[in-house]
Every structure is written in structure tokens, then in C-alpha cells.
């Protein structure tokens, strides 16, 4: 089925540490998107990836579209308290001809000052 | 440039009632998608509208229906509300069907 497995489920880190989270699928995805969601708010787009192998940065955030098109990772360097939130990976399945975005289960990040 | 807006922000209904949620897409976007997000879960795709026609539907029953208007704004209607319909309903807009989606703040629906 079209599922995204996101890990880890949660992280509790010290301010200043680097963070890494990833998303995997058993099937091919055409696009990978990474979003951050604060409680009670809508997801905010962090990084969009469109080609296999693509490596993109947005400030302290870096994400890569896996070569196999079945995975993606997001790194956050030198974490700060405002990085707290839930991070979701999402993507368009390779065989889909609709705009159905499939989401992972989310990674909850907590940062200790 | 105006982002995606949704109304109302919060809503309380009772089981069996009907509800209409509204969404205005980001300027220049002609595609609107709706998602349901239960507590502690990722968003689940309900359906997408492109140029006023439904373009794909997730695993939701027919009592979930929608509309898109000529100005690309959209409505989500849910009939015969059930307790499990309590969730955050998210609207997202994009330039076309499989482009990057930008989300609104959501409508929190509570069914009692």
C-alpha cells in the first residue's frame, strides 16, 4: 500500500544538537515534502524535493530525495527552542494521477534549552 | 500575496448534524485539497478539486462532499456527523494537481 514510515516517532534533544529524521516507503514517490506543524496550526512547508538525489537546504535545514525514490531524510543543525514541533514527511506516490499527498506519522521534536 | 485561509476556526456540532467548512486558496492557485487530521496522526486525504471538478478522492464515505467555486475557493460538507468526525480539517492549495501544497490553519471540529 501507499504508506510512509517516519522515524523516529519522537526526539528529546539538547539545544545546539543536530537532529536527523527520515521517511521510507516500499514503493516509489515522485515528490517529497517536509512540513512542520505547531499545535492547533496547519502544516508549514519547510522543503520540497522533486528529483531523485536532490539535496536542498533552507537555513539550518537540509533534506534529500533518496536515489531509490523510496526514502528521504531531514536534518536540522544546531537546534534551537523554536524548532519544537511535529515534523511530517509527505509525498506523491509514483503511480498516482491525483493530488493525493500521503503523510508519514510525524516526528515530535522537543528541545531542552 | 494572501495565504490559504479557512473558516470557521472552531466548531462544535452534535451527532447527526451537518457542517460546512470553507477555504480560500492562495492567490494564483486553482487547486484545493482537503485533509482530515485526527489527534496524533498525520493528515489523511479526503479529496481534491481542480477547476471546479473533483480530481481524486481518499477513503472517505459519500457523506463527505465538496465544491469548488469559479474563484477557486472551496467548501467541505459533512452530513450525518459521527463522533469520529471530530478532527482538524485542513485545506491546502496548489498551482495545479501535483504541485507543492500549502496549508491553511485548519478548522477544529468537535462532534458531541
mmCIF file of C-alpha atoms in Angstrom:
data_model
loop_
_atom_site.group_PDB
_atom_site.id
_atom_site.type_symbol
_atom_site.label_atom_id
_atom_site.label_comp_id
_atom_site.label_asym_id
_atom_site.label_seq_id
_atom_site.Cartn_x
_atom_site.Cartn_y
_atom_site.Cartn_z
ATOM 1 C CA UNK A 1 0.000 0.000 0.000
ATOM 2 C CA UNK A 2 0.920 3.631 -0.200
ATOM 3 C CA UNK A 3 2.400 4.224 3.244
ATOM 4 C CA UNK A 4 5.209 6.341 4.578
ATOM 5 C CA UNK A 5 7.130 5.136 7.606
ATOM 6 C CA UNK A 6 8.631 8.033 9.503
ATOM 7 C CA UNK A 7 11.235 7.666 12.242
ATOM 8 C CA UNK A 8 11.943 8.311 14.960
ATOM 9 C CA UNK A 9 8.474 8.827 16.390
ATOM 10 C CA UNK A 10 9.801 11.363 18.906
ATOM 11 C CA UNK A 11 13.065 13.010 19.911
ATOM 12 C CA UNK A 12 14.123 14.914 23.010
ATOM 13 C CA UNK A 13 17.387 16.748 22.471
ATOM 14 C CA UNK A 14 19.557 19.464 23.965
ATOM 15 C CA UNK A 15 19.655 22.911 22.374
ATOM 16 C CA UNK A 16 22.544 23.127 19.925
ATOM 17 C CA UNK A 17 22.445 19.460 18.939
ATOM 18 C CA UNK A 18 21.882 18.287 15.372
ATOM 19 C CA UNK A 19 18.752 16.297 14.504
ATOM 20 C CA UNK A 20 18.113 13.723 11.810
ATOM 21 C CA UNK A 21 14.815 12.108 10.844
ATOM 22 C CA UNK A 22 13.803 10.023 7.878
ATOM 23 C CA UNK A 23 10.935 8.670 5.886
ATOM 24 C CA UNK A 24 10.779 5.409 3.939
ATOM 25 C CA UNK A 25 8.334 3.705 1.634
ATOM 26 C CA UNK A 26 8.072 0.312 -0.022
ATOM 27 C CA UNK A 27 7.138 1.999 -3.301
ATOM 28 C CA UNK A 28 8.357 4.904 -5.413
ATOM 29 C CA UNK A 29 7.429 8.514 -4.717
ATOM 30 C CA UNK A 30 7.724 11.354 -7.245
ATOM 31 C CA UNK A 31 7.918 14.250 -4.811
ATOM 32 C CA UNK A 32 8.958 14.549 -1.185
ATOM 33 C CA UNK A 33 7.779 17.412 1.003
ATOM 34 C CA UNK A 34 8.749 18.181 4.579
ATOM 35 C CA UNK A 35 6.344 20.137 6.798
ATOM 36 C CA UNK A 36 6.430 21.412 10.396
ATOM 37 C CA UNK A 37 3.242 21.655 12.413
ATOM 38 C CA UNK A 38 2.748 23.521 15.681
ATOM 39 C CA UNK A 39 -0.129 22.516 17.986
ATOM 40 C CA UNK A 40 -3.503 23.635 16.632
ATOM 41 C CA UNK A 41 -1.976 25.032 13.437
ATOM 42 C CA UNK A 42 -1.737 23.861 9.844
ATOM 43 C CA UNK A 43 1.466 22.291 8.474
ATOM 44 C CA UNK A 44 4.027 24.783 7.185
ATOM 45 C CA UNK A 45 6.191 23.782 4.222
ATOM 46 C CA UNK A 46 9.910 23.556 5.027
ATOM 47 C CA UNK A 47 11.479 21.945 1.973
ATOM 48 C CA UNK A 48 10.223 20.487 -1.326
ATOM 49 C CA UNK A 49 12.201 17.859 -3.293
ATOM 50 C CA UNK A 50 11.364 16.942 -6.872
ATOM 51 C CA UNK A 51 14.220 14.809 -8.263
ATOM 52 C CA UNK A 52 15.965 11.662 -7.069
ATOM 53 C CA UNK A 53 19.265 12.558 -5.431
ATOM 54 C CA UNK A 54 18.276 16.194 -4.910
ATOM 55 C CA UNK A 55 19.805 17.797 -1.812
ATOM 56 C CA UNK A 56 18.186 21.073 -0.706
ATOM 57 C CA UNK A 57 18.843 23.420 2.193
ATOM 58 C CA UNK A 58 16.668 26.023 3.889
ATOM 59 C CA UNK A 59 18.724 27.782 6.563
ATOM 60 C CA UNK A 60 19.664 25.198 9.194
ATOM 61 C CA UNK A 61 17.505 22.556 7.492
ATOM 62 C CA UNK A 62 18.755 20.141 4.850
ATOM 63 C CA UNK A 63 16.719 17.449 3.118
ATOM 64 C CA UNK A 64 17.496 14.855 0.462
ATOM 65 C CA UNK A 65 15.396 12.879 -2.023
ATOM 66 C CA UNK A 66 16.756 9.335 -1.935
ATOM 67 C CA UNK A 67 18.301 7.847 -5.074
ATOM 68 C CA UNK A 68 15.907 4.881 -4.986
ATOM 69 C CA UNK A 69 12.955 7.354 -4.741
ATOM 70 C CA UNK A 70 11.739 5.356 -1.747
ATOM 71 C CA UNK A 71 13.162 7.498 1.027
ATOM 72 C CA UNK A 72 14.013 10.987 2.211
ATOM 73 C CA UNK A 73 15.729 12.490 5.217
ATOM 74 C CA UNK A 74 15.599 15.839 7.001
ATOM 75 C CA UNK A 75 18.469 17.204 9.078
ATOM 76 C CA UNK A 76 18.306 20.176 11.434
ATOM 77 C CA UNK A 77 21.635 21.610 12.544
ATOM 78 C CA UNK A 78 22.283 23.461 15.810
ATOM 79 C CA UNK A 79 18.732 23.098 17.116
ATOM 80 C CA UNK A 80 17.047 25.974 18.949
ATOM 81 C CA UNK A 81 13.939 26.025 21.173
ATOM 82 C CA UNK A 82 11.670 27.259 18.353
ATOM 83 C CA UNK A 83 12.405 24.045 16.411
ATOM 84 C CA UNK A 84 9.956 22.321 18.778
ATOM 85 C CA UNK A 85 7.007 20.853 16.910
ATOM 86 C CA UNK A 86 5.877 17.908 14.814
ATOM 87 C CA UNK A 87 7.692 17.248 11.543
ATOM 88 C CA UNK A 88 5.887 15.412 8.748
ATOM 89 C CA UNK A 89 7.196 13.942 5.555
ATOM 90 C CA UNK A 90 4.732 13.744 2.684
ATOM 91 C CA UNK A 91 4.851 12.746 -0.942
ATOM 92 C CA UNK A 92 3.068 11.990 -4.185
ATOM 93 C CA UNK A 93 3.048 8.297 -4.952
ATOM 94 C CA UNK A 94 4.649 7.356 -8.279
ATOM 95 C CA UNK A 95 1.545 5.663 -9.676
ATOM 96 C CA UNK A 96 -0.947 8.317 -8.590
ATOM 97 C CA UNK A 97 -2.504 10.673 -11.126
ATOM 98 C CA UNK A 98 -4.277 12.728 -8.468
ATOM 99 C CA UNK A 99 -3.078 15.303 -5.988
ATOM 100 C CA UNK A 100 -3.296 12.905 -3.042
ATOM 101 C CA UNK A 101 -0.463 13.727 -0.662
ATOM 102 C CA UNK A 102 0.467 10.795 1.566
ATOM 103 C CA UNK A 103 1.807 11.714 5.001
ATOM 104 C CA UNK A 104 4.053 9.960 7.472
ATOM 105 C CA UNK A 105 3.040 9.604 11.091
ATOM 106 C CA UNK A 106 5.183 12.529 12.197
ATOM 107 C CA UNK A 107 8.277 13.042 14.371
ATOM 108 C CA UNK A 108 7.723 15.037 17.550
ATOM 109 C CA UNK A 109 10.760 17.124 18.419
ATOM 110 C CA UNK A 110 11.365 18.589 21.844
ATOM 111 C CA UNK A 111 14.371 20.804 22.523
ATOM 112 C CA UNK A 112 15.717 21.371 26.024
ATOM 113 C CA UNK A 113 17.242 24.845 26.469
ATOM 114 C CA UNK B 1 0.244 37.531 -1.564
ATOM 115 C CA UNK B 2 -2.544 36.121 0.622
ATOM 116 C CA UNK B 3 -2.092 32.623 2.004
ATOM 117 C CA UNK B 4 -4.702 29.914 2.444
ATOM 118 C CA UNK B 5 -7.497 30.925 4.808
ATOM 119 C CA UNK B 6 -10.141 28.744 6.439
ATOM 120 C CA UNK B 7 -13.344 29.425 8.353
ATOM 121 C CA UNK B 8 -14.521 28.923 10.957
ATOM 122 C CA UNK B 9 -11.534 28.250 13.220
ATOM 123 C CA UNK B 10 -13.516 26.127 15.654
ATOM 124 C CA UNK B 11 -16.909 24.426 15.511
ATOM 125 C CA UNK B 12 -18.965 22.280 17.860
ATOM 126 C CA UNK B 13 -21.757 20.109 16.454
ATOM 127 C CA UNK B 14 -23.850 17.217 17.687
ATOM 128 C CA UNK B 15 -24.084 13.774 16.170
ATOM 129 C CA UNK B 16 -26.350 13.640 13.107
ATOM 130 C CA UNK B 17 -25.969 17.312 12.217
ATOM 131 C CA UNK B 18 -24.432 18.687 9.036
ATOM 132 C CA UNK B 19 -21.449 21.028 8.747
ATOM 133 C CA UNK B 20 -19.912 23.243 6.046
ATOM 134 C CA UNK B 21 -16.284 24.316 6.191
ATOM 135 C CA UNK B 22 -14.818 26.964 3.903
ATOM 136 C CA UNK B 23 -11.447 27.581 2.328
ATOM 137 C CA UNK B 24 -9.939 30.356 0.223
ATOM 138 C CA UNK B 25 -6.946 29.300 -1.829
ATOM 139 C CA UNK B 26 -3.668 31.153 -2.076
ATOM 140 C CA UNK B 27 -3.578 33.811 -4.770
ATOM 141 C CA UNK B 28 -2.900 32.255 -8.183
ATOM 142 C CA UNK B 29 -3.690 28.683 -7.093
ATOM 143 C CA UNK B 30 -6.504 26.837 -8.888
ATOM 144 C CA UNK B 31 -6.379 23.557 -6.965
ATOM 145 C CA UNK B 32 -7.720 22.883 -3.479
ATOM 146 C CA UNK B 33 -7.303 19.711 -1.425
ATOM 147 C CA UNK B 34 -8.973 18.760 1.851
ATOM 148 C CA UNK B 35 -7.475 16.633 4.608
ATOM 149 C CA UNK B 36 -8.699 15.254 7.918
ATOM 150 C CA UNK B 37 -6.211 15.088 10.771
ATOM 151 C CA UNK B 38 -7.151 13.100 13.866
ATOM 152 C CA UNK B 39 -5.283 13.814 17.089
ATOM 153 C CA UNK B 40 -1.758 12.397 16.995
ATOM 154 C CA UNK B 41 -1.995 11.358 13.335
ATOM 155 C CA UNK B 42 -0.794 12.664 10.008
ATOM 156 C CA UNK B 43 -3.320 14.325 7.682
ATOM 157 C CA UNK B 44 -5.477 11.974 5.591
ATOM 158 C CA UNK B 45 -6.524 12.992 2.056
ATOM 159 C CA UNK B 46 -10.289 13.493 1.618
ATOM 160 C CA UNK B 47 -10.444 14.854 -1.956
ATOM 161 C CA UNK B 48 -9.047 17.432 -4.342
ATOM 162 C CA UNK B 49 -10.755 19.970 -6.591
ATOM 163 C CA UNK B 50 -9.216 21.297 -9.781
ATOM 164 C CA UNK B 51 -11.074 23.847 -11.890
ATOM 165 C CA UNK B 52 -14.341 23.095 -10.066
ATOM 166 C CA UNK B 53 -14.203 19.318 -10.610
ATOM 167 C CA UNK B 54 -13.274 16.578 -8.145
ATOM 168 C CA UNK B 55 -9.848 15.184 -9.011
ATOM 169 C CA UNK B 56 -9.253 12.228 -6.761
ATOM 170 C CA UNK B 57 -10.830 11.045 -3.532
ATOM 171 C CA UNK B 58 -9.470 9.290 -0.468
ATOM 172 C CA UNK B 59 -11.104 6.576 1.585
ATOM 173 C CA UNK B 60 -13.996 8.665 2.912
ATOM 174 C CA UNK B 61 -17.748 7.903 2.669
ATOM 175 C CA UNK B 62 -20.095 9.851 0.349
ATOM 176 C CA UNK B 63 -21.400 11.939 3.262
ATOM 177 C CA UNK B 64 -18.162 13.882 2.789
ATOM 178 C CA UNK B 65 -18.728 16.115 -0.233
ATOM 179 C CA UNK B 66 -17.246 19.268 -1.619
ATOM 180 C CA UNK B 67 -17.495 22.135 -4.039
ATOM 181 C CA UNK B 68 -15.089 24.468 -5.746
ATOM 182 C CA UNK B 69 -16.248 27.864 -6.970
ATOM 183 C CA UNK B 70 -15.121 29.891 -10.032
ATOM 184 C CA UNK B 71 -12.831 31.969 -7.798
ATOM 185 C CA UNK B 72 -11.203 28.645 -6.705
ATOM 186 C CA UNK B 73 -12.441 28.856 -3.121
ATOM 187 C CA UNK B 74 -13.903 25.626 -1.795
ATOM 188 C CA UNK B 75 -16.334 24.094 0.676
ATOM 189 C CA UNK B 76 -16.245 20.800 2.513
ATOM 190 C CA UNK B 77 -19.640 19.464 3.581
ATOM 191 C CA UNK B 78 -20.113 16.616 6.020
ATOM 192 C CA UNK B 79 -23.585 15.150 6.551
ATOM 193 C CA UNK B 80 -24.855 12.937 9.361
ATOM 194 C CA UNK B 81 -21.926 13.779 11.625
ATOM 195 C CA UNK B 82 -20.438 10.985 13.702
ATOM 196 C CA UNK B 83 -18.313 11.231 16.845
ATOM 197 C CA UNK B 84 -15.264 10.004 14.876
ATOM 198 C CA UNK B 85 -15.553 13.017 12.582
ATOM 199 C CA UNK B 86 -14.045 15.118 15.382
ATOM 200 C CA UNK B 87 -10.714 16.267 13.938
ATOM 201 C CA UNK B 88 -8.725 19.148 12.483
ATOM 202 C CA UNK B 89 -9.828 19.737 8.878
ATOM 203 C CA UNK B 90 -7.108 21.163 6.696
ATOM 204 C CA UNK B 91 -7.373 22.822 3.337
ATOM 205 C CA UNK B 92 -4.364 23.114 1.036
ATOM 206 C CA UNK B 93 -3.960 24.894 -2.264
ATOM 207 C CA UNK B 94 -1.528 24.383 -5.128
ATOM 208 C CA UNK B 95 -0.860 25.750 -8.600
ATOM 209 C CA UNK B 96 -2.018 22.507 -10.210
ATOM 210 C CA UNK B 97 -2.887 19.000 -9.079
ATOM 211 C CA UNK B 98 0.511 17.513 -8.201
ATOM 212 C CA UNK B 99 2.424 20.598 -7.235
ATOM 213 C CA UNK B 100 3.527 21.629 -3.758
ATOM 214 C CA UNK B 101 0.560 22.104 -1.428
ATOM 215 C CA UNK B 102 0.339 24.999 1.013
ATOM 216 C CA UNK B 103 -1.897 24.532 4.026
ATOM 217 C CA UNK B 104 -4.312 26.785 5.847
ATOM 218 C CA UNK B 105 -4.574 26.957 9.642
ATOM 219 C CA UNK B 106 -7.384 24.393 9.782
ATOM 220 C CA UNK B 107 -10.858 24.148 11.301
ATOM 221 C CA UNK B 108 -11.148 22.241 14.562
ATOM 222 C CA UNK B 109 -14.438 20.287 14.564
ATOM 223 C CA UNK B 110 -15.784 18.682 17.702
ATOM 224 C CA UNK B 111 -18.797 16.357 17.419
ATOM 225 C CA UNK B 112 -20.646 15.644 20.658
#
